[in-house]
Amino acid sequence: MGARIPATRGYPEITFTYATAQLLTKAELFFYQDAWSARMPGKVELQYSADGTSNWTKLVTQEIKKEKQGDVPSVTPVEYTFEPVSATGFRIILTTSGEDFGNRLSCVGLTEVELFTVATSLEKNNACLLYTSPSPRDLSTS
């Protein structure tokens, strides 16, 4: 997995790329806030791509803001859940809150990203049919 953070003053984005498709269902982002200009983002958009480079699709998410860790400075974890998607690319686009403090503007401090995959299992069977000519044979009673 690799992450890319382009230098931009518009909408900062972080892109994760995988060598093989991942079945993703949740992202947890940790936001830093301080007494100077670091604030919670005004908007967070999550996107995924099947090929990791094009055809980015915006995810519909449920946001759960967790309890802030510490006073000032502090870190606030926010969990974003969504329907499972198969992706080789995952992108986070952040927008600042837009606060103007006179001599500075607000910024977003992202300290950690955790991406979660779906845990799957296979059903265990105890019988099978062996197909031979001219008719199938049931091996479950043998």
Backbone as a ProteinNet text record, in pm:
[ID]
protein_1_A
[PRIMARY]
MGARIPATRGYPEITFTYATAQLLTKAELFFYQDAWSARMPGKVELQYSADGTSNWTKLVTQEIKKEKQGDVPSVTPVEYTFEPVSATGFRIILTTSGEDFGNRLSCVGLTEVELFTVATSLEKNNACLLYTSPSPRDLSTS
[TERTIARY]
85	0	89.3	45.7	117.9	21.3	69	-14.4	51.3	-29.5	20.9	-54.3	19.2	-40.9	9.7	-72.7	-26	-18.4	73.2	85.1	-22.2	-118.9	-227.6	-281.6	-331.5	-394.4	-545.3	-594.1	-737.6	-798.6	-819.6	-877.5	-773.3	-705.7	-602.9	-663.6	-589.7	-636	-523.4	-563.2	-469.4	-522.2	-436.8	-477.4	-396.2	-465.8	-403.9	-422.8	-317.3	-328.7	-278.7	-346.3	-314.7	-278.1	-194.4	-156.9	-272.8	-355.9	-473.7	-596.2	-712.5	-836.9	-858.5	-908.5	-943.2	-1093.1	-1159.2	-1301.3	-1311.8	-1327.1	-1325.8	-1467	-1482.2	-1613	-1611.2	-1491.6	-1485.9	-1351.7	-1355.8	-1233	-1244.1	-1136.2	-1132.3	-1021.2	-1058.5	-964.2	-945.4	-822.6	-790	-747.1	-822.3	-799	-739.5	-632.8	-561.1	-619.9	-640.4	-683.7	-591.2	-565	-479.8	-538.8	-465.5	-512.8	-478.2	-408.4	-366.4	-460.5	-451.4	-535.8	-585.9	-537.7	-582	-722.1	-815	-955.3	-1006.1	-1123.5	-1190.3	-1221.6	-1223.4	-1252.2	-1396.3	-1417.6	-1552.8	-1627	-1552.1	-1612.5	-1508.5	-1554.8	-1470.7	-1542.6	-1473.3	-1531.2	-1442.3	-1503.3	-1430.6	-1469	-1370.1	-1392.5	-1314	-1360.5	-1286.7	-1280.2	-1183.6	-1165.4	-1131.7	-1196.4	-1169.2	-1028	-980.4	-846.6	-739.8	-781.2	-686.6	-637.2	-678	-629	-738	-853.1	-957.7	-1096.1	-1196.8	-1336.8	-1360.7	-1328	-1345.8	-1493.9	-1542.4	-1682.1	-1691.3	-1777.4	-1797.4	-1875.7	-1830.5	-1898.1	-2004	-2114.6	-2216.6	-2179	-2156.1	-2103	-2193.7	-2176.4	-2233.4	-2116.6	-2126.5	-2016.8	-2045.8	-1947.8	-1959.6	-1838.1	-1860	-1750.9	-1734.2	-1612.9	-1585.3	-1534.7	-1516.1	-1474.6	-1334.5	-1321.5	-1193.5	-1092.8	-969.6	-861.8	-772	-780	-699.1	-774.4	-713.7	-772.7	-722.6	-630.3	-570.9	-420.8	-350.4	-400.9	-472.1	-551.4	-627.7	-640	-686	-711.1	-852.8	-929.6	-1066.6	-1076.8	-1106.7	-1128.3	-1269.3	-1280.6	-1410.2	-1416.2	-1523	-1540.7	-1639.3	-1604.2	-1690.5	-1718.6	-1844.7	-1881	-1955.7	-1944.8	-2008.9	-2029.2	-2113.8	-2136.2	-2002.7	-1974.3	-1846.8	-1823.3	-1700.1	-1660.8	-1529.5	-1515.9	-1391.9	-1308.7	-1192	-1113.3	-964.2	-895.3	-749.2	-701.8	-796.1	-764.9	-867.4	-821.4	-909.1	-857.7	-947.2	-905.5	-986.8	-917.5	-979.2	-956.8	-1065.6	-1056.1	-1107.6	-1024.4	-1056.1	-1078.5	-1176	-1202.3	-1192.6	-1125.6	-1111.5	-1245.9	-1251.7	-1373.5	-1389.8	-1282.5	-1289.1	-1282.3	-1245.6	-1237.3	-1123.7	-1151.2	-1051.5	-1019.7	-894.2	-852.6	-781.5	-800.3	-737	-599.8	-505.9	-369.9	-339.9	-440.2	-421.9	-557.6	-555.4	-676.3	-668.5	-784	-785.6	-723.2	-673.6	-619.2	-671.4	-652.5	-693	-567.9	-565.1	-454	-499.2	-458.5	-492.2	-370.8	-385.3	-270.5	-262.7	-377.7	-378.2	-498.7	-481.1	-590.4	-586.6	-701.8	-714.6	-823.1	-789.8	-886.6	-916.4	-1044	-1086.2	-1145.2	-1106.3	-1159.4	-1269.9	-1350.4	-1457.7	-1397.9	-1436.3	-1394.6	-1495.3	-1445.9	-1535.3	-1496.9	-1589.6	-1561.4	-1629.8	-1582	-1640.5	-1725.4	-1834.2	-1922.6	-1859.8	-1859.6	-1804.9	-1916.8	-1892.1	-1991.4	-1945.2	-2043.2	-2008.8	-2054	-2096.6	-2142	-2109.1	-2097.2	-2076.7	-2134.2	-2158.1	-2203.7	-2092.4	-2063.8	-1963.9	-2038.9	-2021	-2092.2	-2008.2	-2067.7	-2004.3	-2106.4	-2062	-2156	-2211	-2332.1	-2440	-2516.4	-2497.6	-2576.3	-2488.9	-2529.5	-2449.2	-2455	-2347	-2338.7	-2331.1	-2412.1	-2413.1	-2307.2	-2204.8	-2095	-2119.1	-2227.2	-2248.6	-2284.5	-2328	-2366.2	-2258.8	-2152.2	-2046.7	-1955.8
-116.9	0	122.7	222.1	347.7	462.3	572.5	690.6	808.7	895.1	1012.9	1134.2	1237.1	1361.6	1473.3	1518.9	1624.3	1759.4	1843.1	1979.3	2064.5	2108.8	2188.7	2282.4	2395.7	2488.6	2480.7	2402.8	2389.9	2291.3	2171	2065.7	1956.1	1952.7	1849.7	1710.5	1621.3	1484	1387.7	1272.3	1163.9	1044.5	981.9	867.2	745.7	637.9	510.1	418.6	349.6	254.1	118.1	14.5	-123.5	-200.7	-302.2	-386.9	-476.7	-515.9	-598.5	-535.1	-569.2	-511.5	-547.8	-450.8	-468.7	-446	-525.4	-506.6	-418.4	-286.8	-187.7	-156.5	-130.2	-98.2	13.6	56.9	160.5	231.7	362.5	441.9	517.6	519	599.1	701.8	830.3	940.1	1008.4	1047.9	1112.6	1255.8	1352.5	1493.5	1564.2	1639.7	1716.8	1857.7	1908.4	2047	2113.1	2242.4	2314.9	2452.6	2532.5	2666.3	2770.6	2733.1	2828.7	2825.1	2723.6	2723.5	2586.4	2480.2	2346.1	2320.3	2291.3	2268.6	2141.1	2097.2	1986	2029.9	1936	1975	2022.9	2109.7	2153	2043.3	1965.1	1858	1750	1624.7	1510.1	1430.7	1404.6	1323	1201.1	1083.3	958.5	905.8	860.8	808.3	678.7	594.4	473.2	455.3	374.8	344.7	196.9	130.1	-12	-32.8	58.3	41.3	124.8	209.9	287.5	415.8	442.5	562.4	647.2	588	663.6	619.7	684.8	652.3	650.3	761.1	773.2	790.3	715.3	718.5	766.7	866	918.4	816.5	792.8	699.7	771.8	704.8	753.4	696.1	784	738.8	776.7	702.4	736.1	783	901.7	959	947.3	896.3	885.9	954.7	1071.3	1142.9	1083.9	1042	981.1	1086.6	1045.7	1138.3	1193.2	1323	1391.7	1339.2	1319.6	1269.7	1387.3	1431.8	1543.3	1674.7	1779.5	1913.1	1986.9	2082.5	2153.8	2138.7	2081.7	2024	1891.4	1851.1	1727.7	1655.7	1531.7	1450.9	1395.5	1409.1	1356.9	1249.2	1124.2	1019.4	1029.5	1011.8	1011	886.8	808.8	684.7	708.2	661	670.7	529	486.2	353.7	368.1	265.4	266.8	123.1	107.5	-25.8	-77.3	-206.7	-261.3	-231.9	-192.2	-165.5	-236.7	-287.4	-348.8	-240.7	-211	-97.3	-127.6	-73.7	-70.9	71.5	166.9	304.6	359.1	432.9	495.1	636.2	734.8	875	948.2	1035.1	1120.7	1264.9	1340.8	1481.7	1563.5	1655.2	1735.4	1881.4	1944	2086.6	2150.6	2263.6	2330.3	2386.8	2423.3	2484.8	2628	2685.9	2819.9	2932.6	2900.9	3005.1	3101.8	3230.3	3334.9	3397	3383.8	3434.9	3569.4	3638.2	3768.6	3756.9	3697.6	3683.8	3543	3456.8	3319.7	3258	3152.7	3077.8	2940.3	2878.2	2744.4	2643	2536.2	2425.3	2295.2	2185.5	2053.9	1976.4	1922.2	1838.7	1693.8	1614.9	1472.9	1395.6	1323.9	1256.8	1108	1045.8	900.7	862.2	759.9	702.8	552.5	494.4	348.8	306.7	215.4	161.4	17.3	-18.6	-150.9	-231.6	-357.3	-448.9	-534.1	-591.3	-679.9	-816.7	-872.7	-1008.5	-1104.9	-1195.3	-1291.2	-1432.4	-1523.3	-1663.5	-1749.4	-1870	-1964.2	-2064.4	-2103	-2202.2	-2340.8	-2414.6	-2550	-2646.3	-2730	-2828.6	-2968.2	-3058.7	-3195	-3295.8	-3247.6	-3336.6	-3274.8	-3361.2	-3311.5	-3411.7	-3367.1	-3453.9	-3465	-3587.4	-3610.9	-3644.3	-3563.7	-3584.4	-3672.5	-3784.6	-3876.3	-3914.3	-3970	-4013.7	-4149	-4175.4	-4093.3	-4015.4	-4039.7	-3967.7	-3935.1	-3833.7	-3795.7	-3900.6	-3909.7	-4001.3	-3919.6	-3951.5	-3881	-3943.8	-3864.2	-3916.6	-3890.1	-3824	-3791.8	-3913.9	-4023.5	-4143.4	-4250.9	-4227.8	-4329.1	-4334
0	0	0	-73.7	-75.6	-52.7	0.1	21.1	-47.2	-106.4	-175.5	-124.4	-84.1	-37	-127.7	-222.9	-313.4	-244.1	-290.3	-236.9	-302.4	-226.1	-280.2	-174.2	-215.7	-122.5	-135.4	-230.9	-252.5	-154.5	-201.1	-119.8	-104.4	10	29.1	17.3	-44.2	-58	-25.9	22.4	49.9	-27.1	-107.5	-187.4	-146.3	-112.8	-81	-201.5	-242.8	-352.9	-306.6	-354.2	-318.6	-444.4	-430.7	-543.9	-586	-488.7	-517.5	-452.4	-502.5	-451.6	-304.7	-229.4	-88.1	-73.7	9.5	36.8	161	139.1	247.2	294.7	425.6	481.1	584.2	627.2	730.2	724.7	757.3	772.1	903.5	978.9	1100.8	1084.9	1094.5	1079.1	1213.1	1242.7	1369.3	1339.6	1391.2	1363	1484.1	1458.9	1560	1566.7	1688	1707.1	1808.5	1786.4	1879.5	1907.8	1982.1	2019.6	1913.1	1807.1	1705.8	1585.3	1498.3	1378.2	1334.9	1395.6	1356.6	1411.4	1321.6	1357.1	1290.3	1332.8	1266.3	1123.3	1028	889.9	873.5	775.8	742.3	667.9	589.2	509.8	484.6	487.8	454.3	346.3	237.1	130.7	109.9	109.3	86.6	-50.9	-127.1	-260.9	-278	-372.7	-403.6	-554.7	-598.2	-739.5	-753	-847	-868.8	-922.8	-1010.3	-1067.6	-997.1	-903.7	-824.4	-888.3	-1013.1	-1081	-1145.5	-1174.7	-1244.7	-1196.9	-1250.5	-1216.7	-1065.6	-1000.6	-855.9	-824.3	-725.3	-684.6	-540.1	-517.2	-381.5	-299	-176.2	-86.2	-3.4	18.8	112	247.7	345.2	474.2	590.7	698.8	828.7	913.5	971.8	1050.1	1199.1	1273.9	1419.4	1480.8	1540	1605.7	1745.2	1777	1906.9	2004.6	2128	2233.3	2207.4	2224.8	2206.8	2308.3	2263.2	2349	2386.2	2512.1	2559.5	2554.7	2612.2	2610.3	2486.8	2505.8	2392.9	2404.9	2313.3	2189.4	2214.5	2117	2131.6	1997.6	2004.7	1885	1896	1788.5	1784.5	1677.7	1718.5	1619.3	1560.8	1430.6	1362.9	1275.4	1294.4	1220.6	1106.6	986.9	870.3	822.1	829.6	782	649.8	567	435.9	389.2	287.2	229.9	176.3	190.3	143.2	-5.5	-38.2	-176.3	-204.8	-326.9	-371.3	-437.8	-380.2	-427.1	-427.7	-528.5	-525.2	-497.3	-497.2	-461.8	-364.6	-264.8	-165.9	-143	-155.4	-146.8	-41.6	33.7	135.1	91.4	76.7	39.3	157.1	204.8	323.1	285.3	350.2	334	471.7	481	610.6	656.4	782.6	837	787	733.6	677	778.3	901.4	1004.2	973.4	989.8	968.7	1104.3	1146.8	1277.4	1266.9	1154.8	1135.8	1073.7	1145.9	1093.9	1042.7	1041	993.8	961.3	882.1	849.6	914.9	929.5	989.5	893.6	952.8	875.1	935.6	863.6	912.5	948.6	1069.7	1114.7	1118.8	1021.6	1016.6	1065.2	1177.1	1236.2	1204.2	1174.1	1151.3	1067.5	984.4	905.7	924.3	957.4	966.1	868.5	776.8	682.3	720.9	720.6	767.1	652	646.7	545	606.6	519.6	562.4	593.3	707	741.1	679.7	598.1	532.5	574.3	555.9	584.7	479.5	467.2	372.5	447.9	386.4	447.8	433.7	544.6	543.3	507.5	409.1	367	406.9	422.1	459.5	354.9	239.7	134.2	-0.6	-99.8	-235.8	-333.8	-452.7	-559.9	-662.5	-701.8	-804.4	-931.6	-1032.8	-1158.2	-1249.9	-1285	-1378.1	-1485.1	-1591.3	-1695.6	-1654.6	-1664.6	-1720.6	-1612	-1480.1	-1379.2	-1259.3	-1179	-1061.5	-952	-875.1	-762	-634.2	-534.6	-405.8	-316.4	-278.6	-195.4	-46.9	-10.4	130.7	213.5	154.3	229.2	221.3	149.7	133.4	253.5
[MASK]
++++++++++++++++++++++++++++++++++++++++++++++++++++++++++++++++++++++++++++++++++++++++++++++++++++++++++++++++++++++++++++++++++++++++++++++

